[in-house]
CSV table of C-alpha atoms and ligand atoms in Angstrom, one decimal:
chain,number,residue,atom,x,y,z
A,1,MET,CA,30.2,-6.3,21.8
A,2,PRO,CA,26.7,-4.8,20.6
A,3,THR,CA,23.8,-4.8,22.7
A,4,ALA,CA,20.4,-5.6,21.8
A,5,PHE,CA,17.0,-5.2,23.5
A,6,ILE,CA,14.3,-7.8,22.9
A,7,THR,CA,10.9,-7.0,24.1
A,8,GLY,CA,8.7,-10.1,24.1
A,9,VAL,CA,11.8,-12.1,25.1
A,10,THR,CA,9.7,-14.7,26.9
A,11,GLY,CA,7.5,-15.4,23.7
A,12,GLN,CA,8.3,-18.1,20.9
A,13,ASP,CA,10.2,-15.5,18.6
A,14,GLY,CA,11.9,-13.8,21.6
A,15,ALA,CA,13.4,-17.1,22.7
A,16,TYR,CA,14.8,-18.0,19.4
A,17,LEU,CA,16.0,-14.7,18.6
A,18,SER,CA,17.9,-14.4,21.8
A,19,ARG,CA,19.7,-17.6,21.2
A,20,LEU,CA,20.5,-16.4,17.6
A,21,LEU,CA,21.9,-13.0,18.8
A,22,LEU,CA,23.8,-14.7,21.8
A,23,ASN,CA,25.6,-17.0,19.2
A,24,LYS,CA,26.4,-13.9,17.2
A,25,GLY,CA,28.0,-12.4,20.2
A,26,TYR,CA,25.5,-9.8,21.4
A,27,LYS,CA,24.8,-8.8,24.8
A,28,VAL,CA,21.1,-9.5,24.9
A,29,VAL,CA,18.8,-7.5,27.4
A,30,GLY,CA,15.2,-8.8,27.6
A,31,LEU,CA,12.6,-6.2,28.6
A,32,VAL,CA,9.8,-8.1,30.5
A,33,ARG,CA,6.6,-7.0,32.3
A,34,SER,CA,6.8,-7.4,35.9
A,35,ASN,CA,4.7,-10.5,36.2
A,36,SER,CA,6.5,-12.5,33.5
A,37,SER,CA,8.6,-14.8,35.8
A,38,GLN,CA,6.2,-17.7,35.2
A,39,ASN,CA,6.9,-17.6,31.4
A,40,LEU,CA,10.6,-18.2,31.5
A,41,TYR,CA,10.3,-21.8,30.4
A,42,ARG,CA,11.1,-21.0,26.6
A,43,LEU,CA,14.4,-19.5,27.8
A,44,ARG,CA,15.1,-22.3,30.0
A,45,TYR,CA,14.2,-24.9,27.4
A,46,LEU,CA,16.8,-23.4,25.0
A,47,GLY,CA,19.4,-23.3,27.8
A,48,ILE,CA,19.8,-19.5,27.5
A,49,LEU,CA,18.1,-18.1,30.6
A,50,ASP,CA,21.3,-17.5,32.5
A,51,LYS,CA,22.9,-15.7,29.6
A,52,LEU,CA,20.4,-13.0,29.1
A,53,GLU,CA,19.9,-10.0,31.4
A,54,MET,CA,16.4,-9.3,32.1
A,55,VAL,CA,15.0,-5.9,33.0
A,56,GLU,CA,11.5,-5.0,34.0
A,57,CYS,CA,10.1,-2.3,32.0
A,58,ASP,CA,6.4,-1.3,31.4
A,59,LEU,CA,6.5,-0.4,27.6
A,60,LYS,CA,3.4,1.7,28.2
A,61,ASP,CA,5.2,4.1,30.2
A,62,LEU,CA,7.6,6.5,28.3
A,63,SER,CA,9.7,7.5,31.1
A,64,GLN,CA,10.5,3.9,32.0
A,65,VAL,CA,11.4,3.2,28.4
A,66,ILE,CA,13.8,6.2,28.3
A,67,LYS,CA,15.4,5.4,31.6
A,68,VAL,CA,16.1,1.7,30.4
A,69,ILE,CA,17.7,2.9,27.0
A,70,MET,CA,19.8,5.5,28.8
A,71,ALA,CA,21.0,2.8,31.2
A,72,TYR,CA,22.1,0.2,28.5
A,73,ASN,CA,22.6,2.2,25.3
A,74,PRO,CA,21.5,-0.5,23.1
A,75,ASP,CA,22.5,-0.6,19.4
A,76,GLU,CA,19.4,-2.5,18.2
A,77,ILE,CA,15.9,-2.8,19.5
A,78,TYR,CA,13.7,-5.8,18.6
A,79,ASN,CA,10.0,-5.1,19.4
A,80,LEU,CA,8.3,-8.5,19.7
A,81,ALA,CA,6.1,-7.9,22.6
A,82,ALA,CA,2.6,-7.8,21.8
A,83,GLN,CA,-0.9,-9.3,22.6
A,84,SER,CA,-0.4,-11.6,19.8
A,85,SER,CA,-3.6,-13.6,19.5
A,86,VAL,CA,-6.3,-12.7,16.8
A,87,ALA,CA,-9.0,-14.6,18.7
A,88,LEU,CA,-8.2,-12.9,21.9
A,89,SER,CA,-8.3,-9.6,20.5
A,90,PHE,CA,-12.0,-10.0,19.7
A,91,GLN,CA,-12.4,-10.8,23.6
A,92,GLN,CA,-9.9,-7.8,24.6
A,93,PRO,CA,-10.0,-5.2,21.9
A,94,ILE,CA,-9.2,-2.2,23.9
A,95,GLY,CA,-6.3,-3.8,25.9
A,96,THR,CA,-4.8,-5.3,22.5
A,97,LEU,CA,-5.0,-1.6,20.8
A,98,ASP,CA,-3.7,0.0,23.9
A,99,PHE,CA,-0.6,-2.1,24.5
A,100,ASN,CA,0.2,-3.1,20.7
A,101,ILE,CA,0.2,0.7,19.6
A,102,ASN,CA,1.5,2.6,22.6
A,103,SER,CA,4.5,0.2,23.1
A,104,VAL,CA,5.7,1.0,19.6
A,105,THR,CA,5.0,4.5,19.9
A,106,ASN,CA,7.0,5.0,23.2
A,107,LEU,CA,10.1,2.8,22.0
A,108,LEU,CA,10.3,5.1,18.8
A,109,GLU,CA,9.8,8.2,20.7
A,110,ALA,CA,12.6,7.4,23.1
A,111,ILE,CA,14.8,6.5,20.2
A,112,ARG,CA,14.0,9.9,18.6
A,113,ILE,CA,14.7,11.9,22.0
A,114,LEU,CA,17.7,10.1,23.0
A,115,ASP,CA,19.7,8.6,20.2
A,116,LYS,CA,18.5,8.2,16.6
A,117,LYS,CA,21.3,5.8,15.6
A,118,ILE,CA,19.4,3.0,17.4
A,119,LYS,CA,18.3,0.5,15.1
A,120,PHE,CA,14.7,-0.6,15.6
A,121,TYR,CA,12.7,-3.8,14.5
A,122,GLN,CA,8.9,-3.8,14.6
A,123,ALA,CA,7.0,-7.3,14.5
A,124,SER,CA,4.3,-6.7,11.9
A,125,THR,CA,2.0,-9.4,10.7
A,126,SER,CA,0.3,-10.9,7.5
A,127,GLU,CA,-2.9,-10.3,9.6
A,128,MET,CA,-2.7,-6.6,8.5
A,129,PHE,CA,-3.9,-7.4,5.0
A,130,GLY,CA,-7.0,-9.3,5.9
A,131,ARG,CA,-9.5,-9.2,3.0
A,132,VAL,CA,-7.3,-9.3,-0.1
A,133,ASP,CA,-8.2,-9.4,-3.7
A,134,GLU,CA,-4.8,-10.4,-5.2
A,135,LEU,CA,-2.4,-13.0,-4.1
A,136,PRO,CA,0.5,-13.3,-3.5
A,137,ILE,CA,0.7,-10.7,-1.0
A,138,THR,CA,3.6,-8.1,-1.5
A,139,GLU,CA,5.0,-5.2,0.7
A,140,ASN,CA,2.6,-2.9,-1.2
A,141,THR,CA,-0.6,-4.9,-1.1
A,142,HIS,CA,-3.6,-2.7,0.2
A,143,VAL,CA,-4.5,-3.5,3.6
A,144,HIS,CA,-8.0,-4.2,5.1
A,145,PRO,CA,-7.4,-5.6,8.5
A,146,LEU,CA,-10.1,-8.0,10.1
A,147,SER,CA,-9.6,-8.0,13.7
A,148,PRO,CA,-8.6,-5.8,16.6
A,149,TYR,CA,-5.2,-7.4,16.7
A,150,ALA,CA,-4.7,-6.7,12.8
A,151,ILE,CA,-5.8,-3.1,13.4
A,152,SER,CA,-3.4,-2.8,16.2
A,153,LYS,CA,-0.4,-4.0,14.1
A,154,ILE,CA,-1.2,-2.1,11.1
A,155,THR,CA,-1.0,1.2,13.2
A,156,GLY,CA,2.2,-0.1,14.8
A,157,HIS,CA,3.5,-0.8,11.3
A,158,HIS,CA,2.7,2.9,10.0
A,159,ILE,CA,4.1,4.4,13.2
A,160,CYS,CA,7.3,2.6,12.4
A,161,ILE,CA,7.2,3.8,8.6
A,162,ASN,CA,6.4,7.4,10.0
A,163,TYR,CA,9.4,7.6,12.3
A,164,ARG,CA,11.6,6.4,9.6
A,165,GLU,CA,10.2,9.0,7.0
A,166,SER,CA,10.0,11.8,9.6
A,167,TYR,CA,13.0,11.4,11.5
A,168,GLY,CA,15.6,9.4,9.5
A,169,ILE,CA,15.4,6.4,12.1
A,170,PHE,CA,16.5,3.1,11.0
A,171,ALA,CA,13.2,1.5,11.6
A,172,SER,CA,12.2,-1.9,9.8
A,173,SER,CA,9.1,-3.9,9.9
A,174,GLY,CA,9.3,-7.7,9.3
A,175,ILE,CA,5.8,-8.7,7.9
A,176,LEU,CA,5.9,-12.1,9.1
A,177,PHE,CA,3.3,-14.8,8.0
A,178,ASN,CA,2.3,-17.7,10.6
A,179,HIS,CA,5.4,-19.3,12.0
A,180,GLU,CA,5.4,-22.1,14.2
A,181,SER,CA,7.6,-24.1,16.5
A,182,TYR,CA,7.5,-26.3,19.6
A,183,LEU,CA,7.6,-23.1,21.7
A,184,ARG,CA,4.5,-21.7,20.2
A,185,SER,CA,1.9,-20.5,22.7
A,186,ASN,CA,-0.8,-22.7,23.9
A,187,GLY,CA,-4.0,-21.0,22.5
A,188,PHE,CA,-2.7,-21.2,18.7
A,189,PHE,CA,-4.1,-23.7,16.3
A,190,MET,CA,-0.9,-25.5,15.6
A,191,LYS,CA,0.0,-26.1,19.4
A,192,LYS,CA,-3.7,-27.2,20.0
A,193,LEU,CA,-3.4,-29.6,17.3
A,194,MET,CA,-0.1,-31.2,18.3
A,195,ARG,CA,-1.0,-31.5,22.0
A,196,GLY,CA,-4.6,-32.5,21.3
A,197,ALA,CA,-3.5,-35.2,18.9
A,198,LEU,CA,-1.0,-36.5,21.4
A,199,ASP,CA,-3.6,-36.4,24.0
A,200,ILE,CA,-6.1,-38.5,21.9
A,201,GLN,CA,-3.3,-41.0,21.1
A,202,HIS,CA,-2.6,-41.4,24.9
A,203,GLY,CA,-6.2,-41.8,25.8
A,204,LYS,CA,-6.4,-38.5,27.6
A,205,LYS,CA,-8.9,-37.0,25.2
A,206,GLU,CA,-11.9,-38.3,23.0
A,207,ILE,CA,-12.2,-35.7,20.4
A,208,LEU,CA,-10.6,-32.3,19.2
A,209,GLU,CA,-12.7,-29.3,18.6
A,210,PHE,CA,-11.8,-26.7,16.0
A,211,GLY,CA,-13.3,-23.5,14.4
A,212,ASN,CA,-13.2,-22.9,10.6
A,213,LEU,CA,-10.7,-25.5,9.1
A,214,ASP,CA,-11.7,-24.4,5.6
A,215,ILE,CA,-9.2,-21.6,5.4
A,216,LYS,CA,-5.8,-21.4,4.0
A,217,ARG,CA,-2.7,-20.0,5.7
A,218,ASP,CA,1.0,-19.6,4.9
A,219,PHE,CA,3.1,-21.4,7.4
A,220,GLY,CA,6.8,-21.4,8.3
A,221,TYR,CA,9.2,-22.3,11.0
A,222,SER,CA,10.1,-19.7,13.6
A,223,GLU,CA,13.8,-20.4,14.0
A,224,LYS,CA,14.3,-19.7,10.4
A,225,TYR,CA,12.0,-16.5,10.4
A,226,VAL,CA,13.9,-14.8,13.4
A,227,GLU,CA,17.0,-14.9,11.2
A,228,ALA,CA,15.3,-12.5,8.9
A,229,MET,CA,14.7,-10.0,11.8
A,230,TRP,CA,18.3,-9.8,12.4
A,231,MET,CA,19.2,-9.6,8.7
A,232,MET,CA,16.8,-6.6,8.2
A,233,LEU,CA,18.8,-4.6,10.9
A,234,GLN,CA,22.0,-5.4,9.2
A,235,TYR,CA,20.7,-4.0,5.8
A,236,LYS,CA,21.8,-0.7,4.6
A,237,GLU,CA,18.6,1.1,5.6
A,238,GLY,CA,15.4,0.7,7.3
A,239,ASP,CA,12.6,-1.0,5.0
A,240,ASP,CA,9.7,-3.4,5.3
A,241,PHE,CA,10.0,-6.9,4.3
A,242,ILE,CA,7.5,-9.9,3.9
A,243,ILE,CA,8.7,-13.1,5.5
A,244,SER,CA,6.8,-15.9,4.3
A,245,SER,CA,6.9,-19.4,2.8
A,246,GLY,CA,5.1,-18.5,-0.2
A,247,LYS,CA,2.5,-21.2,-0.2
A,248,SER,CA,-0.7,-21.7,1.6
A,249,VAL,CA,-2.3,-24.9,3.0
A,250,PHE,CA,-5.9,-25.6,4.1
A,251,LEU,CA,-5.9,-26.0,7.8
A,252,ARG,CA,-8.2,-29.2,7.3
A,253,ASP,CA,-5.3,-30.9,5.3
A,254,ILE,CA,-3.0,-30.0,8.2
A,255,VAL,CA,-5.3,-31.6,10.9
A,256,LYS,CA,-5.8,-34.7,8.6
A,257,TYR,CA,-2.0,-35.1,8.1
A,258,VAL,CA,-1.3,-34.9,11.8
A,259,PHE,CA,-4.2,-37.2,12.8
A,260,LYS,CA,-3.1,-39.7,10.1
A,261,LYS,CA,0.6,-39.6,11.5
A,262,CYS,CA,-0.7,-40.3,15.1
A,263,GLY,CA,-3.1,-43.1,14.0
A,264,ILE,CA,-6.3,-41.2,14.7
A,265,PRO,CA,-9.5,-41.5,12.7
A,266,GLU,CA,-10.8,-38.4,11.1
A,267,ASN,CA,-14.2,-38.8,13.0
A,268,LYS,CA,-12.4,-37.5,16.1
A,269,ILE,CA,-12.4,-34.0,14.6
A,270,ILE,CA,-15.3,-31.9,15.7
A,271,ILE,CA,-16.2,-28.5,14.0
A,272,ASN,CA,-17.6,-26.2,16.7
A,273,GLN,CA,-19.3,-23.1,15.2
A,274,SER,CA,-18.9,-21.2,18.3
A,275,LEU,CA,-15.2,-21.0,17.6
A,276,PHE,CA,-15.4,-19.4,14.4
A,277,ARG,CA,-14.3,-15.7,14.3
A,278,PRO,CA,-16.5,-12.9,13.6
A,279,THR,CA,-14.5,-12.1,10.3
A,280,GLU,CA,-12.1,-14.6,8.8
A,281,ILE,CA,-9.3,-14.4,6.1
A,282,LYS,CA,-10.0,-17.1,3.6
A,283,ASP,CA,-6.7,-17.6,2.0
A,284,ILE,CA,-3.4,-15.8,2.4
A,285,TYR,CA,0.1,-16.3,1.2
A,286,GLY,CA,2.9,-13.8,0.5
A,287,THR,CA,6.0,-13.5,-1.7
A,288,ASN,CA,9.2,-13.3,0.1
A,289,GLN,CA,11.1,-12.2,-3.1
A,290,LYS,CA,12.2,-8.7,-1.8
A,291,ALA,CA,13.7,-10.5,1.5
A,292,ARG,CA,15.4,-13.1,-0.6
A,293,GLU,CA,16.9,-10.3,-3.2
A,294,LEU,CA,17.9,-7.8,-0.8
A,295,LEU,CA,18.7,-9.6,2.6
A,296,ASN,CA,19.8,-12.9,1.1
A,297,TRP,CA,17.2,-14.7,3.3
A,298,ASN,CA,16.4,-18.0,2.1
A,299,TYR,CA,13.5,-20.3,3.0
A,300,ASP,CA,13.4,-23.7,1.6
A,301,MET,CA,11.6,-25.8,4.1
A,302,ASP,CA,8.9,-28.1,2.9
A,303,PHE,CA,5.8,-27.4,5.0
A,304,PHE,CA,5.0,-31.1,5.8
A,305,ASN,CA,8.6,-31.5,6.8
A,306,VAL,CA,8.1,-28.7,9.4
A,307,LEU,CA,4.9,-30.6,10.6
A,308,ASP,CA,7.0,-33.8,11.1
A,309,LYS,CA,9.6,-31.8,13.1
A,310,LEU,CA,6.9,-30.1,15.4
A,311,LEU,CA,5.1,-33.5,16.0
A,312,GLU,CA,8.5,-35.1,16.6
A,313,GLU,CA,9.4,-32.4,19.3
A,314,GLU,CA,6.0,-32.3,20.7
A,315,ALA,CA,5.9,-36.0,21.2
A,316,ALA,CA,9.5,-36.3,22.6
A,317,ASN,CA,8.4,-33.6,25.3
A,318,TYR,CA,5.0,-35.3,26.0
A,319,GLU,CA,6.8,-38.4,27.0
A,320,LYS,CA,8.9,-36.6,29.4
A,321,GLY,CA,5.6,-35.1,30.9
B,1,LIG,P1,4.1,-14.8,21.7
B,1,LIG,O1,4.7,-16.1,22.0
B,1,LIG,O2,2.7,-14.7,21.9
B,1,LIG,O3,5.0,-13.9,22.7
B,1,LIG,C1,4.3,-12.6,23.0
B,1,LIG,C2,5.3,-11.8,24.0
B,1,LIG,O4,4.8,-10.6,24.2
B,1,LIG,C3,5.6,-12.5,25.3
B,1,LIG,O5,7.0,-12.4,25.6
B,1,LIG,C4,4.7,-11.6,26.1
B,1,LIG,O6,5.1,-11.6,27.4
B,1,LIG,C5,4.9,-10.4,25.5
B,1,LIG,N1,3.7,-9.5,26.0
B,1,LIG,C6,2.5,-9.7,25.7
B,1,LIG,N2,1.6,-8.7,26.2
B,1,LIG,C7,2.4,-7.8,26.9
B,1,LIG,C8,2.3,-6.7,27.8
B,1,LIG,N3,1.1,-6.2,28.0
B,1,LIG,N4,3.3,-6.3,28.3
B,1,LIG,C9,4.7,-6.7,28.0
B,1,LIG,N5,4.9,-7.7,27.3
B,1,LIG,C10,3.9,-8.4,26.8
B,1,LIG,O7,4.3,-14.2,20.4
B,1,LIG,P2,5.3,-14.7,19.1
B,1,LIG,O8,4.6,-15.7,18.4
B,1,LIG,O9,6.6,-14.9,19.7
B,1,LIG,O10,5.4,-13.4,18.2
B,1,LIG,C11,6.2,-12.3,18.4
B,1,LIG,C12,5.8,-11.1,17.7
B,1,LIG,O11,5.5,-11.3,16.3
B,1,LIG,C13,4.4,-10.5,18.3
B,1,LIG,O12,4.5,-9.2,18.2
B,1,LIG,C14,3.2,-11.2,17.3
B,1,LIG,O13,2.3,-10.4,17.2
B,1,LIG,C15,4.1,-11.2,16.0
B,1,LIG,N6,3.9,-12.2,14.9
B,1,LIG,C16,3.8,-13.4,15.3
B,1,LIG,C17,3.5,-14.2,14.3
B,1,LIG,C18,3.5,-15.9,14.5
B,1,LIG,O14,3.0,-16.6,13.6
B,1,LIG,N7,4.0,-16.3,15.7
B,1,LIG,C19,3.3,-13.8,12.9
B,1,LIG,C20,3.3,-12.6,12.6
B,1,LIG,C21,3.7,-11.6,13.7
B,1,LIG,P3,4.7,-12.7,28.7
B,1,LIG,O15,5.6,-13.9,28.5
B,1,LIG,O16,5.1,-12.0,30.0
B,1,LIG,O17,3.3,-12.9,28.5
């Protein structure tokens, strides 16, 4: 039975990836920070909390990382833990850079010291590209990051490439575009929209405030995107892969669609300039051609069907309280 470490196991992707690996017969060990007990709801929601082993490990402390790898001898490590919010990274730039860069470095350094056969997955992001001149984004597009989060992730991405090229470590980066699910964290656009629309529908809120809605993003479905993470580590060698839907949609059109489905008039949408970010990507979408051709990863979900699915699950759980 192969053993997989997942950092960020309590997050959206960590929960779906855990379920996928358990179904494939892996022993899954979740590396968690010491105060994470309040965040186990996603694993509980998927009914897998008692099927994982949880180990406390401060990823910023190399000696702890070395100890936990020596204790479990993992075959694969999926590094999903991160301060993952662009907006929060403007409030907490130093904490974001500190954690998101040092955690990757410690994990790869521990692999280099202990066992170079351990395969490593790094959660990179489309945010790294930032200001782009040419679309669609490919694995070779020039990067111009526009937030502390993006800078931390591009650094993690290059550390991953550097350990692959310098030491022959099987290190892969999944450059994932936005992906959503019912388990998305609260501060994010899609979750705010779904919860907020239901709150208005149930008379608990009058209006919903947003920042800039005149920007476009490439959205997909988390459960499907985590399959690509596993596929990357089963490929013949470490590499970088874009995981995207291939199309971008205006945030304004998404809000209008959800409001219409909930029977809410558009005058309940308020644009609040204070929610605009200091710098913002206008439009971004990527091609998933490499992942399709080399990994056999296929994504054919229509975005508005994904929205229907998210709203349905949100509404079903809203009723339960
Ligand atoms: P998420 O739901 O925000 O989960 C983040 C995870 O990281 C949580 O398990 C959290 O643990 C952990 N974490 C945060 N700060 C930590 C710290 N200082 N020490 C230890 N653990 C820490 O993120 P996600 O949406 O699943 O995304 C997974 C990864 O993919 C992230 O690295 C994210 O940056 C990247 N990514 C996401 C998207 C997307 O659209 N979702 C797109 C591209 C890349 P706690 O539960 O203890 O807080």
